[in-house]
């Protein structure tokens, strides 16, 4: 796969949230990246495993999730092209959650050895990846608030607005209609509700003329109503190097 296509979304995202110079981009381009195709539903890194590589999402969607001893799963985050969702495995050597492909994916595997050499030789890139990890933590905090404190319909609205804004930064289609390829069950796991309740919320938002979610696609029907319901403040995404 062409190296520019492999890294395009990553470069767009990092340039937006942090900023890269030509030397930074050249150093990233020099990384050995093993591109593999991954089927939907297959685990990329399992809870308890000790990965030797980090994963760049090139195409498709992945989620991080934890499963309780009784088999209940909580989706912790959604990951899109241009993101490295298991960057923490560089320093936290044992996975404490699952990373799973929810659609067919193209993934780039980068060895920990290569990434450590990159950060040691390029202090600026070490700061870039550190900031990226901190932004990831900020998104986690917002998801905790979302699941713990917002009404169910607002949880879904907030998730929709966040995903659209993150997709836009990577150059993906993110207008009135965009991809959110989660099943009803997966949406319930992300929102902390039952599948029946998730279906009820999706119907409610469609009937209220706010958004239509169908077959893995979201269509925004009323921007003003969506904004009012989501009460979205994008500061936690830090999509500006000065923020």
Tab-separated table of C-alpha atoms in Angstrom:
chain	number	residue	atom	x	y	z
A	1	UNK	CA	0.000	0.000	0.000
A	2	UNK	CA	1.293	3.477	-0.886
A	3	UNK	CA	3.063	5.026	2.116
A	4	UNK	CA	1.329	8.405	1.615
A	5	UNK	CA	-2.083	6.701	1.803
A	6	UNK	CA	-1.033	4.761	4.905
A	7	UNK	CA	-0.012	7.940	6.744
A	8	UNK	CA	-2.387	10.549	5.259
A	9	UNK	CA	-5.013	10.511	8.025
A	10	UNK	CA	-2.367	10.331	10.783
A	11	UNK	CA	-0.530	13.353	9.384
A	12	UNK	CA	-3.749	15.370	9.006
A	13	UNK	CA	-4.760	14.605	12.582
A	14	UNK	CA	-1.374	15.261	14.189
A	15	UNK	CA	-0.941	18.469	12.206
A	16	UNK	CA	-4.315	19.649	13.524
A	17	UNK	CA	-3.876	18.767	17.189
A	18	UNK	CA	-0.133	19.356	17.568
A	19	UNK	CA	1.692	20.403	14.423
A	20	UNK	CA	4.487	18.569	12.603
A	21	UNK	CA	7.475	19.936	10.737
A	22	UNK	CA	9.099	18.343	7.671
A	23	UNK	CA	11.687	16.507	9.776
A	24	UNK	CA	8.935	15.009	11.968
A	25	UNK	CA	7.019	13.745	8.942
A	26	UNK	CA	10.167	12.326	7.347
A	27	UNK	CA	10.972	10.417	10.547
A	28	UNK	CA	7.448	8.965	10.682
A	29	UNK	CA	7.603	8.020	6.993
A	30	UNK	CA	10.787	6.069	7.711
A	31	UNK	CA	9.026	3.840	10.261
A	32	UNK	CA	8.643	0.195	9.201
A	33	UNK	CA	4.870	-0.380	9.032
A	34	UNK	CA	3.432	-3.834	8.395
A	35	UNK	CA	0.055	-3.304	6.686
A	36	UNK	CA	-2.526	-6.027	7.254
A	37	UNK	CA	-6.218	-6.458	6.485
A	38	UNK	CA	-8.434	-7.347	9.432
A	39	UNK	CA	-11.956	-8.745	9.348
A	40	UNK	CA	-14.838	-7.234	11.310
A	41	UNK	CA	-15.243	-8.658	14.806
A	42	UNK	CA	-11.665	-9.896	15.081
A	43	UNK	CA	-9.670	-8.853	18.144
A	44	UNK	CA	-6.569	-6.808	17.350
A	45	UNK	CA	-5.094	-6.890	20.874
A	46	UNK	CA	-6.695	-8.906	23.653
A	47	UNK	CA	-7.097	-8.093	27.334
A	48	UNK	CA	-4.160	-9.688	29.146
A	49	UNK	CA	-1.926	-9.946	26.084
A	50	UNK	CA	1.544	-8.417	25.789
A	51	UNK	CA	1.708	-6.719	22.381
A	52	UNK	CA	5.049	-6.062	20.711
A	53	UNK	CA	3.488	-3.623	18.239
A	54	UNK	CA	1.235	-0.571	18.186
A	55	UNK	CA	-1.575	-0.346	15.666
A	56	UNK	CA	-2.339	2.521	13.303
A	57	UNK	CA	-5.892	2.482	11.960
A	58	UNK	CA	-5.561	3.173	8.223
A	59	UNK	CA	-9.096	2.316	7.100
A	60	UNK	CA	-12.132	1.171	9.073
A	61	UNK	CA	-13.291	1.495	12.664
A	62	UNK	CA	-12.064	-0.145	15.870
A	63	UNK	CA	-13.285	0.026	19.469
A	64	UNK	CA	-11.662	-0.415	22.846
A	65	UNK	CA	-13.778	-2.420	25.268
A	66	UNK	CA	-13.785	-4.230	28.600
A	67	UNK	CA	-15.870	-7.288	29.423
A	68	UNK	CA	-17.027	-8.132	32.941
A	69	UNK	CA	-16.791	-11.602	34.474
A	70	UNK	CA	-20.507	-12.006	33.737
A	71	UNK	CA	-19.971	-11.302	30.039
A	72	UNK	CA	-21.248	-7.712	29.852
A	73	UNK	CA	-19.179	-5.505	27.573
A	74	UNK	CA	-18.603	-1.750	27.816
A	75	UNK	CA	-17.250	0.011	24.737
A	76	UNK	CA	-14.782	2.595	26.021
A	77	UNK	CA	-13.938	4.473	22.823
A	78	UNK	CA	-14.365	4.445	19.047
A	79	UNK	CA	-11.260	4.695	16.848
A	80	UNK	CA	-11.065	5.964	13.292
A	81	UNK	CA	-8.428	6.222	10.545
A	82	UNK	CA	-5.357	8.175	11.614
A	83	UNK	CA	-5.460	7.064	15.251
A	84	UNK	CA	-3.121	4.763	17.194
A	85	UNK	CA	-5.475	3.393	19.861
A	86	UNK	CA	-2.957	1.230	21.724
A	87	UNK	CA	-0.064	3.685	21.975
A	88	UNK	CA	-0.069	3.156	25.751
A	89	UNK	CA	1.181	-0.414	25.197
A	90	UNK	CA	4.631	1.109	24.649
A	91	UNK	CA	4.848	1.602	28.407
A	92	UNK	CA	1.948	-0.390	29.897
A	93	UNK	CA	3.121	-3.762	28.699
A	94	UNK	CA	0.049	-5.851	29.473
A	95	UNK	CA	-3.273	-4.960	27.847
A	96	UNK	CA	-6.064	-4.230	30.347
A	97	UNK	CA	-8.801	-4.104	27.688
A	98	UNK	CA	-9.593	-5.419	24.210
A	99	UNK	CA	-8.994	-3.604	20.931
A	100	UNK	CA	-11.436	-4.962	18.337
A	101	UNK	CA	-12.168	-4.214	14.674
A	102	UNK	CA	-15.884	-3.439	14.272
A	103	UNK	CA	-15.637	-3.148	10.469
A	104	UNK	CA	-13.248	-4.660	7.956
A	105	UNK	CA	-10.057	-2.690	8.598
A	106	UNK	CA	-6.695	-1.927	7.102
A	107	UNK	CA	-4.235	-1.689	9.980
A	108	UNK	CA	-0.575	-0.704	10.175
A	109	UNK	CA	1.474	-2.543	12.798
A	110	UNK	CA	4.520	-0.649	14.103
A	111	UNK	CA	6.946	-2.452	16.397
A	112	UNK	CA	7.549	-1.062	19.865
A	113	UNK	CA	11.271	-1.226	19.134
A	114	UNK	CA	10.862	1.112	16.150
A	115	UNK	CA	8.630	3.524	18.043
A	116	UNK	CA	11.005	3.695	21.004
A	117	UNK	CA	13.918	4.395	18.656
A	118	UNK	CA	11.841	7.110	16.956
A	119	UNK	CA	10.995	8.907	20.192
A	120	UNK	CA	14.541	8.673	21.577
A	121	UNK	CA	16.034	10.108	18.395
A	122	UNK	CA	13.325	12.769	17.938
A	123	UNK	CA	12.376	14.556	21.190
A	124	UNK	CA	9.783	16.666	19.374
A	125	UNK	CA	7.983	13.529	18.182
A	126	UNK	CA	8.126	12.139	21.711
A	127	UNK	CA	6.233	15.274	22.802
A	128	UNK	CA	3.772	14.887	19.914
A	129	UNK	CA	2.931	11.317	20.936
A	130	UNK	CA	2.761	12.303	24.616
A	131	UNK	CA	0.253	15.051	23.781
A	132	UNK	CA	-1.701	12.558	21.675
A	133	UNK	CA	-1.906	10.219	24.680
A	134	UNK	CA	-3.104	13.081	26.900
A	135	UNK	CA	-5.823	13.962	24.382
A	136	UNK	CA	-6.864	10.317	24.402
A	137	UNK	CA	-7.195	10.555	28.192
A	138	UNK	CA	-9.278	13.746	27.850
A	139	UNK	CA	-11.670	11.903	25.527
A	140	UNK	CA	-11.929	9.094	28.090
A	141	UNK	CA	-12.911	11.633	30.760
A	142	UNK	CA	-15.638	13.033	28.534
A	143	UNK	CA	-16.965	9.537	27.833
A	144	UNK	CA	-17.184	8.878	31.572
A	145	UNK	CA	-19.287	12.026	31.993
A	146	UNK	CA	-21.352	11.077	28.968
A	147	UNK	CA	-22.264	7.611	30.250
A	148	UNK	CA	-22.529	8.624	33.897
A	149	UNK	CA	-24.393	11.932	33.831
A	150	UNK	CA	-26.156	12.704	30.536
A	151	UNK	CA	-29.636	11.436	29.650
A	152	UNK	CA	-29.530	8.559	27.168
A	153	UNK	CA	-30.655	10.626	24.156
A	154	UNK	CA	-28.012	13.260	24.922
A	155	UNK	CA	-25.364	10.517	25.229
A	156	UNK	CA	-26.062	9.396	21.682
A	157	UNK	CA	-26.222	12.970	20.355
A	158	UNK	CA	-22.893	13.793	22.018
A	159	UNK	CA	-21.255	10.669	20.570
A	160	UNK	CA	-22.538	11.561	17.097
A	161	UNK	CA	-21.190	15.126	17.252
A	162	UNK	CA	-17.817	14.014	18.631
A	163	UNK	CA	-17.350	11.351	15.973
A	164	UNK	CA	-18.251	13.741	13.165
A	165	UNK	CA	-15.741	16.316	14.410
A	166	UNK	CA	-12.969	13.744	14.725
A	167	UNK	CA	-13.685	12.347	11.240
A	168	UNK	CA	-13.542	15.828	9.723
A	169	UNK	CA	-10.015	16.365	11.053
A	170	UNK	CA	-8.748	13.240	9.274
A	171	UNK	CA	-10.235	14.303	5.931
A	172	UNK	CA	-13.059	11.763	6.025
A	173	UNK	CA	-16.570	12.620	4.903
A	174	UNK	CA	-18.191	14.376	7.846
A	175	UNK	CA	-21.001	16.553	6.536
A	176	UNK	CA	-24.680	15.944	7.091
A	177	UNK	CA	-24.162	12.227	6.426
A	178	UNK	CA	-21.214	10.159	7.670
A	179	UNK	CA	-20.210	6.676	8.839
A	180	UNK	CA	-20.892	5.399	12.346
A	181	UNK	CA	-20.789	1.656	11.665
A	182	UNK	CA	-21.921	0.308	15.021
A	183	UNK	CA	-24.683	-2.248	15.368
A	184	UNK	CA	-27.567	-1.548	17.723
A	185	UNK	CA	-25.949	-3.859	20.280
A	186	UNK	CA	-22.600	-2.066	19.961
A	187	UNK	CA	-24.316	1.292	20.386
A	188	UNK	CA	-25.932	0.026	23.569
A	189	UNK	CA	-22.486	-1.072	24.823
A	190	UNK	CA	-21.060	2.381	24.094
A	191	UNK	CA	-23.962	4.235	25.732
A	192	UNK	CA	-24.374	1.957	28.770
A	193	UNK	CA	-27.984	1.017	27.990
A	194	UNK	CA	-29.758	-2.134	26.848
A	195	UNK	CA	-30.125	-2.866	23.114
A	196	UNK	CA	-33.878	-2.305	23.439
A	197	UNK	CA	-33.285	1.111	25.014
A	198	UNK	CA	-30.718	1.968	22.323
A	199	UNK	CA	-33.271	1.144	19.642
A	200	UNK	CA	-35.816	3.344	21.407
A	201	UNK	CA	-33.361	6.280	21.532
A	202	UNK	CA	-32.477	5.923	17.842
A	203	UNK	CA	-36.190	5.935	16.983
A	204	UNK	CA	-36.798	8.935	19.227
A	205	UNK	CA	-34.075	11.019	17.578
A	206	UNK	CA	-35.388	10.135	14.134
A	207	UNK	CA	-39.022	10.874	15.068
A	208	UNK	CA	-37.960	14.196	16.615
A	209	UNK	CA	-36.272	15.146	13.335
A	210	UNK	CA	-32.783	15.375	14.879
A	211	UNK	CA	-30.727	12.552	13.359
A	212	UNK	CA	-31.399	9.379	11.419
A	213	UNK	CA	-29.092	6.449	12.198
A	214	UNK	CA	-29.472	3.529	9.835
A	215	UNK	CA	-27.211	0.812	8.430
A	216	UNK	CA	-24.046	2.289	9.885
A	217	UNK	CA	-24.675	5.805	8.600
A	218	UNK	CA	-25.741	8.954	10.420
A	219	UNK	CA	-27.750	11.682	8.698
A	220	UNK	CA	-28.127	14.951	10.595
A	221	UNK	CA	-31.671	16.241	10.120
A	222	UNK	CA	-31.537	19.370	12.284
A	223	UNK	CA	-28.198	20.900	13.308
A	224	UNK	CA	-29.701	23.255	15.887
A	225	UNK	CA	-31.673	20.506	17.645
A	226	UNK	CA	-28.648	18.199	17.620
A	227	UNK	CA	-26.428	20.888	19.149
A	228	UNK	CA	-29.002	21.643	21.850
A	229	UNK	CA	-29.391	17.979	22.760
A	230	UNK	CA	-25.655	17.160	22.715
A	231	UNK	CA	-24.492	20.265	24.649
A	232	UNK	CA	-21.137	19.646	22.991
A	233	UNK	CA	-18.031	21.604	24.028
A	234	UNK	CA	-15.123	20.554	21.822
A	235	UNK	CA	-12.330	21.841	24.086
A	236	UNK	CA	-11.551	18.313	25.290
A	237	UNK	CA	-10.604	17.276	21.737
A	238	UNK	CA	-7.773	19.863	21.741
A	239	UNK	CA	-7.918	20.200	17.955
A	240	UNK	CA	-5.587	23.196	17.992
A	241	UNK	CA	-1.895	23.142	19.011
A	242	UNK	CA	-2.485	26.232	21.189
A	243	UNK	CA	-5.229	24.551	23.263
